[in-house]
XYZ file of C-alpha atoms in Angstrom:
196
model
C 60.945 32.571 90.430
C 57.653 31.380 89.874
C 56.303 31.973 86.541
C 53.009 30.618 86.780
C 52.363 33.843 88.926
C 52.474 35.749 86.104
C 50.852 33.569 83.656
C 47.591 33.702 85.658
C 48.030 37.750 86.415
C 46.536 39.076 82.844
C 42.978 36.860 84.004
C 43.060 37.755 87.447
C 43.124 41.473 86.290
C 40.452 40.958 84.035
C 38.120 39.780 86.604
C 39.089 42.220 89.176
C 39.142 45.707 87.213
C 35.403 45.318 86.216
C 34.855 44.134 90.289
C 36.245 47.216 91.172
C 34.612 49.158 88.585
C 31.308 48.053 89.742
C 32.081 48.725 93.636
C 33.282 52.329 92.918
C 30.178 52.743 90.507
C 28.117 52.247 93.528
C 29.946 53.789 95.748
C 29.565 57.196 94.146
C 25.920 56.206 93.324
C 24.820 56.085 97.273
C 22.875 59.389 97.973
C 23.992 61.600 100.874
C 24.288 59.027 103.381
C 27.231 60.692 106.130
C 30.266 57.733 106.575
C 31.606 58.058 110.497
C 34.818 58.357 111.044
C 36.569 55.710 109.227
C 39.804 55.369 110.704
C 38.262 54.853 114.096
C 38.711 51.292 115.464
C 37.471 50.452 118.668
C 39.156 47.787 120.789
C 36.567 46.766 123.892
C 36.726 44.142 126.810
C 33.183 44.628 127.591
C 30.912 46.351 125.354
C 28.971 45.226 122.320
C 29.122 47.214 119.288
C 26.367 47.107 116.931
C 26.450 45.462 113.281
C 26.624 48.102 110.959
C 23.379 48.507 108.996
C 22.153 49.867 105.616
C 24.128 51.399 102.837
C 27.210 51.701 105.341
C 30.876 50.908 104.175
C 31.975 50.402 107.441
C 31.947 47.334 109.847
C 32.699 47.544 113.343
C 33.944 44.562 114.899
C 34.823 43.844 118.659
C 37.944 43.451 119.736
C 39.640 42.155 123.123
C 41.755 45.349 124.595
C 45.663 45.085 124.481
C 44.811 45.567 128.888
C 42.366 42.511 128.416
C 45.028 40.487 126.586
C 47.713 40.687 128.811
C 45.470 40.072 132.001
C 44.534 36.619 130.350
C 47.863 35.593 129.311
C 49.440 36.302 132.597
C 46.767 34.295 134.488
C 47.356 31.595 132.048
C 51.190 31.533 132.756
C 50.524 31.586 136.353
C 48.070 28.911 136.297
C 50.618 27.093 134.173
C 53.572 28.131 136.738
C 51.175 26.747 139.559
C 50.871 23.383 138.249
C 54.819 23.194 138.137
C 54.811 24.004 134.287
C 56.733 26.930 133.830
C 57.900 26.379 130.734
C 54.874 27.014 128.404
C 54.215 29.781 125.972
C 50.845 31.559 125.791
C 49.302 33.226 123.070
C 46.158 36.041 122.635
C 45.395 36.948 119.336
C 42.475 38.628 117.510
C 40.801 36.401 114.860
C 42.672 37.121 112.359
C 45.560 35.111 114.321
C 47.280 38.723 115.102
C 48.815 38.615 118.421
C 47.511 40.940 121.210
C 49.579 39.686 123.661
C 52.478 36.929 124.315
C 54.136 35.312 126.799
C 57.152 32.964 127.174
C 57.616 30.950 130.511
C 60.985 30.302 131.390
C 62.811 28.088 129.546
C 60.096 27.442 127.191
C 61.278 25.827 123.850
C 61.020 27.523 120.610
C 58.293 25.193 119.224
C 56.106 26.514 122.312
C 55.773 29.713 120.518
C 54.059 28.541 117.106
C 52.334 25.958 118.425
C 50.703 28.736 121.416
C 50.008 31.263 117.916
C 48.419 28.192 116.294
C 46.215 26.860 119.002
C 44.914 30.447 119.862
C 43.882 31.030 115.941
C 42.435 28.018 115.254
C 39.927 28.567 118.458
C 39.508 31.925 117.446
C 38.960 31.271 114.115
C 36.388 28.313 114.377
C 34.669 29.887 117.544
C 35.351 26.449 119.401
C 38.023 25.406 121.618
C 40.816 23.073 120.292
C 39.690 20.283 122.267
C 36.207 20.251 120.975
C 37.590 20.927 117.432
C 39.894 18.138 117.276
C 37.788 16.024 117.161
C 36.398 17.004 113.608
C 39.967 15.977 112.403
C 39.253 12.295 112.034
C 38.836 10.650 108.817
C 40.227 9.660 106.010
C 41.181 12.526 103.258
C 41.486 15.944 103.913
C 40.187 17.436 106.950
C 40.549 20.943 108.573
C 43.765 19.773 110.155
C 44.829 20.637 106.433
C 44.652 24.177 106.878
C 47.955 25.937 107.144
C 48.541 28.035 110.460
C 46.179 25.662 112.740
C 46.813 23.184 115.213
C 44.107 21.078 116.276
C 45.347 19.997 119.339
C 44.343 20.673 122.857
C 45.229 24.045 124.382
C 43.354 26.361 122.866
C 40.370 28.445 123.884
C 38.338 31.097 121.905
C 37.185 34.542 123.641
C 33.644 35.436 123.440
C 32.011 39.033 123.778
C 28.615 37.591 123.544
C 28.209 34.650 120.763
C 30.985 36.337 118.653
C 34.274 35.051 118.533
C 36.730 37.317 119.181
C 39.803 36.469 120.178
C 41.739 33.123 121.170
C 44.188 32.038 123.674
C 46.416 29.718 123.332
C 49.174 27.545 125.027
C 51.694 25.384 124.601
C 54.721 23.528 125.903
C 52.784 20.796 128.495
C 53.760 17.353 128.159
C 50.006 16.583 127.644
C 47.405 19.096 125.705
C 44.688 19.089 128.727
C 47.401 20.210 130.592
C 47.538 23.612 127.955
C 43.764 23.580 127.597
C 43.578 24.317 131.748
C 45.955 27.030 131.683
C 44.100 28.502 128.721
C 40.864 28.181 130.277
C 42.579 29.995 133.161
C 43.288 33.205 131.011
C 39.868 33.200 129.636
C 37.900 32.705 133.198
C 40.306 36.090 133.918
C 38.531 38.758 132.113
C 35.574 36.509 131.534
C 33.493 39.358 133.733
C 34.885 41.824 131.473
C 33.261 40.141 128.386
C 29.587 41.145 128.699
Protein backbone atom coordinates (compact mmCIF):
# COMPACT_ATOMS: atom_id res chain seq x y z
CA UNK A 1 0.00 0.00 0.00
CA UNK A 2 1.18 3.27 -0.69
CA UNK A 3 0.99 5.63 2.08
CA UNK A 4 2.23 8.65 0.62
CA UNK A 5 -1.26 8.63 -1.18
CA UNK A 6 -2.79 9.47 1.75
CA UNK A 7 -0.35 11.75 3.24
CA UNK A 8 -0.81 14.20 0.33
CA UNK A 9 -4.91 13.62 0.29
CA UNK A 10 -5.80 16.21 3.33
CA UNK A 11 -3.83 19.16 0.81
CA UNK A 12 -5.17 17.99 -2.28
CA UNK A 13 -8.70 18.38 -0.69
CA UNK A 14 -7.96 21.62 0.50
CA UNK A 15 -7.18 22.98 -2.81
CA UNK A 16 -9.91 21.29 -4.59
CA UNK A 17 -13.11 21.94 -2.28
CA UNK A 18 -12.68 25.79 -2.60
CA UNK A 19 -12.05 24.97 -6.75
CA UNK A 20 -15.18 23.44 -6.73
CA UNK A 21 -16.81 25.85 -4.57
CA UNK A 22 -15.94 28.59 -6.87
CA UNK A 23 -17.10 26.62 -10.18
CA UNK A 24 -20.55 25.78 -8.65
CA UNK A 25 -20.72 29.50 -7.34
CA UNK A 26 -20.66 30.47 -10.90
CA UNK A 27 -22.44 28.06 -12.19
CA UNK A 28 -25.62 29.00 -10.37
CA UNK A 29 -24.61 32.70 -10.90
CA UNK A 30 -25.03 32.47 -14.97
CA UNK A 31 -28.44 34.15 -15.82
CA UNK A 32 -30.98 32.20 -17.90
CA UNK A 33 -28.75 31.07 -20.49
CA UNK A 34 -30.69 27.43 -21.90
CA UNK A 35 -27.74 24.35 -21.73
CA UNK A 36 -28.54 21.83 -24.94
CA UNK A 37 -28.83 18.62 -24.38
CA UNK A 38 -25.93 17.49 -22.46
CA UNK A 39 -25.71 13.95 -22.85
CA UNK A 40 -25.68 14.31 -26.59
CA UNK A 41 -22.31 13.37 -28.19
CA UNK A 42 -21.92 13.50 -31.71
CA UNK A 43 -19.52 11.17 -33.50
CA UNK A 44 -18.97 12.60 -37.38
CA UNK A 45 -16.74 11.46 -40.40
CA UNK A 46 -17.40 14.57 -42.21
CA UNK A 47 -18.87 17.48 -40.62
CA UNK A 48 -17.41 20.27 -38.54
CA UNK A 49 -18.99 21.14 -35.39
CA UNK A 50 -18.64 24.50 -34.08
CA UNK A 51 -16.53 25.56 -30.84
CA UNK A 52 -18.85 26.20 -28.27
CA UNK A 53 -19.07 29.91 -27.41
CA UNK A 54 -20.01 32.19 -24.46
CA UNK A 55 -21.12 31.24 -21.02
CA UNK A 56 -21.67 27.52 -22.34
CA UNK A 57 -20.65 24.41 -20.17
CA UNK A 58 -20.55 22.31 -22.95
CA UNK A 59 -17.82 21.50 -25.61
CA UNK A 60 -18.46 19.67 -28.62
CA UNK A 61 -15.68 17.93 -30.07
CA UNK A 62 -15.43 15.88 -33.41
CA UNK A 63 -15.11 12.57 -33.47
CA UNK A 64 -14.23 9.85 -36.27
CA UNK A 65 -17.53 7.44 -36.55
CA UNK A 66 -17.17 3.77 -35.22
CA UNK A 67 -18.23 3.17 -39.57
CA UNK A 68 -15.20 5.57 -40.31
CA UNK A 69 -12.90 3.60 -38.00
CA UNK A 70 -13.32 0.35 -39.20
CA UNK A 71 -13.17 1.43 -42.99
CA UNK A 72 -9.56 2.78 -42.19
CA UNK A 73 -8.33 -0.06 -40.28
CA UNK A 74 -9.42 -2.59 -42.77
CA UNK A 75 -7.74 -0.71 -45.66
CA UNK A 76 -4.73 -0.54 -43.53
CA UNK A 77 -4.68 -4.40 -42.97
CA UNK A 78 -5.21 -4.92 -46.55
CA UNK A 79 -2.61 -2.63 -47.64
CA UNK A 80 -0.47 -4.40 -45.06
CA UNK A 81 -1.76 -8.00 -46.38
CA UNK A 82 -0.81 -6.66 -49.98
CA UNK A 83 2.69 -6.02 -49.29
CA UNK A 84 2.98 -9.73 -47.94
CA UNK A 85 2.67 -8.47 -44.22
CA UNK A 86 -0.12 -10.08 -42.80
CA UNK A 87 0.85 -10.20 -39.59
CA UNK A 88 0.45 -6.57 -38.29
CA UNK A 89 -1.99 -5.11 -35.86
CA UNK A 90 -3.81 -1.83 -36.55
CA UNK A 91 -5.14 0.54 -34.27
CA UNK A 92 -7.95 3.71 -34.51
CA UNK A 93 -8.44 5.51 -31.54
CA UNK A 94 -9.94 8.90 -30.55
CA UNK A 95 -7.42 11.29 -28.89
CA UNK A 96 -7.77 10.34 -25.85
CA UNK A 97 -5.97 6.93 -27.02
CA UNK A 98 -9.61 5.13 -26.73
CA UNK A 99 -9.90 2.60 -29.37
CA UNK A 100 -12.59 2.99 -32.10
CA UNK A 101 -11.62 0.22 -33.90
CA UNK A 102 -8.90 -2.79 -33.94
CA UNK A 103 -7.58 -5.19 -35.95
CA UNK A 104 -5.23 -8.22 -35.63
CA UNK A 105 -3.66 -9.77 -38.88
CA UNK A 106 -3.05 -13.25 -38.70
CA UNK A 107 -0.58 -14.43 -36.67
CA UNK A 108 0.31 -11.12 -35.42
CA UNK A 109 2.37 -11.20 -32.12
CA UNK A 110 1.10 -9.88 -28.94
CA UNK A 111 3.53 -6.89 -28.82
CA UNK A 112 1.77 -5.79 -32.25
CA UNK A 113 -1.18 -4.83 -30.26
CA UNK A 114 0.38 -2.14 -27.76
CA UNK A 115 2.73 -0.98 -29.89
CA UNK A 116 -0.45 -0.34 -32.85
CA UNK A 117 -2.51 1.49 -29.47
CA UNK A 118 0.70 3.45 -28.85
CA UNK A 119 1.62 4.64 -32.28
CA UNK A 120 -2.07 5.67 -33.03
CA UNK A 121 -2.17 7.92 -29.61
CA UNK A 122 0.87 9.45 -29.83
CA UNK A 123 -0.14 10.81 -33.57
CA UNK A 124 -3.35 11.59 -32.31
CA UNK A 125 -2.29 13.17 -29.45
CA UNK A 126 0.55 15.46 -30.91
CA UNK A 127 -1.46 16.10 -34.22
CA UNK A 128 1.73 14.79 -36.19
CA UNK A 129 2.54 11.53 -37.55
CA UNK A 130 5.08 9.26 -35.71
CA UNK A 131 7.57 9.64 -38.29
CA UNK A 132 7.69 13.35 -38.20
CA UNK A 133 7.51 13.20 -34.35
CA UNK A 134 10.35 11.01 -33.82
CA UNK A 135 12.41 13.00 -34.67
CA UNK A 136 11.86 15.48 -31.65
CA UNK A 137 13.12 12.46 -29.51
CA UNK A 138 16.80 13.19 -29.87
CA UNK A 139 18.84 14.58 -27.20
CA UNK A 140 20.22 14.15 -24.25
CA UNK A 141 17.75 14.19 -20.99
CA UNK A 142 14.29 13.75 -21.06
CA UNK A 143 12.39 14.04 -24.13
CA UNK A 144 8.71 13.24 -25.08
CA UNK A 145 9.74 9.67 -25.69
CA UNK A 146 9.39 9.87 -21.74
CA UNK A 147 5.82 9.97 -21.75
CA UNK A 148 4.11 6.79 -20.71
CA UNK A 149 1.62 5.21 -23.36
CA UNK A 150 3.62 6.67 -26.57
CA UNK A 151 5.77 5.22 -29.01
CA UNK A 152 7.66 7.40 -31.15
CA UNK A 153 8.36 5.22 -33.76
CA UNK A 154 7.21 5.05 -37.30
CA UNK A 155 3.69 3.79 -38.01
CA UNK A 156 1.55 6.10 -36.88
CA UNK A 157 -0.72 8.64 -38.53
CA UNK A 158 -3.14 11.25 -36.98
CA UNK A 159 -6.80 11.85 -38.53
CA UNK A 160 -7.74 15.29 -39.36
CA UNK A 161 -11.39 16.80 -39.74
CA UNK A 162 -10.01 20.06 -40.80
CA UNK A 163 -6.74 21.28 -38.70
CA UNK A 164 -8.08 19.36 -35.61
CA UNK A 165 -6.71 16.26 -34.61
CA UNK A 166 -8.99 13.77 -34.13
CA UNK A 167 -8.20 10.53 -34.19
CA UNK A 168 -4.97 8.31 -34.93
CA UNK A 169 -4.16 5.16 -36.64
CA UNK A 170 -1.77 3.12 -35.90
CA UNK A 171 0.23 -0.08 -36.89
CA UNK A 172 2.49 -2.37 -35.96
CA UNK A 173 4.23 -5.69 -36.45
CA UNK A 174 6.56 -4.75 -39.86
CA UNK A 175 10.04 -5.63 -39.68
CA UNK A 176 10.78 -1.93 -40.50
CA UNK A 177 8.48 1.21 -39.19
CA UNK A 178 8.03 2.81 -42.90
CA UNK A 179 6.74 -0.34 -43.63
CA UNK A 180 3.71 0.45 -40.67
CA UNK A 181 3.70 4.13 -41.55
CA UNK A 182 2.43 2.99 -45.41
CA UNK A 183 -0.19 0.82 -44.23
CA UNK A 184 -1.31 3.55 -41.86
CA UNK A 185 -1.27 6.11 -44.40
CA UNK A 186 -3.40 3.60 -46.32
CA UNK A 187 -6.29 3.68 -43.66
CA UNK A 188 -6.19 7.36 -43.47
CA UNK A 189 -6.20 8.07 -47.50
CA UNK A 190 -9.59 5.63 -46.97
CA UNK A 191 -12.05 7.94 -45.50
CA UNK A 192 -9.81 10.88 -46.20
CA UNK A 193 -12.97 12.20 -48.56
CA UNK A 194 -15.09 11.66 -45.67
CA UNK A 195 -13.06 14.15 -43.51
CA UNK A 196 -14.18 17.55 -44.86
Amino acid sequence: MNHRIYTRLPRTLAVAVPVVAILASAACSTTDTPVANASSTTSISATQQPPATGDSAIVTQNRLSADAAVKAAGAALAKCRADGLGFVTVSVVDRAGNVIAMMRGDNAAQHTVEASREKAYTSAAFGADTSDLSQRTKGEGSTIADLPGTLFLAGGVTVKAGSASIAGIGVGGAPDGMQDQTCAAAGRDAIASSLG
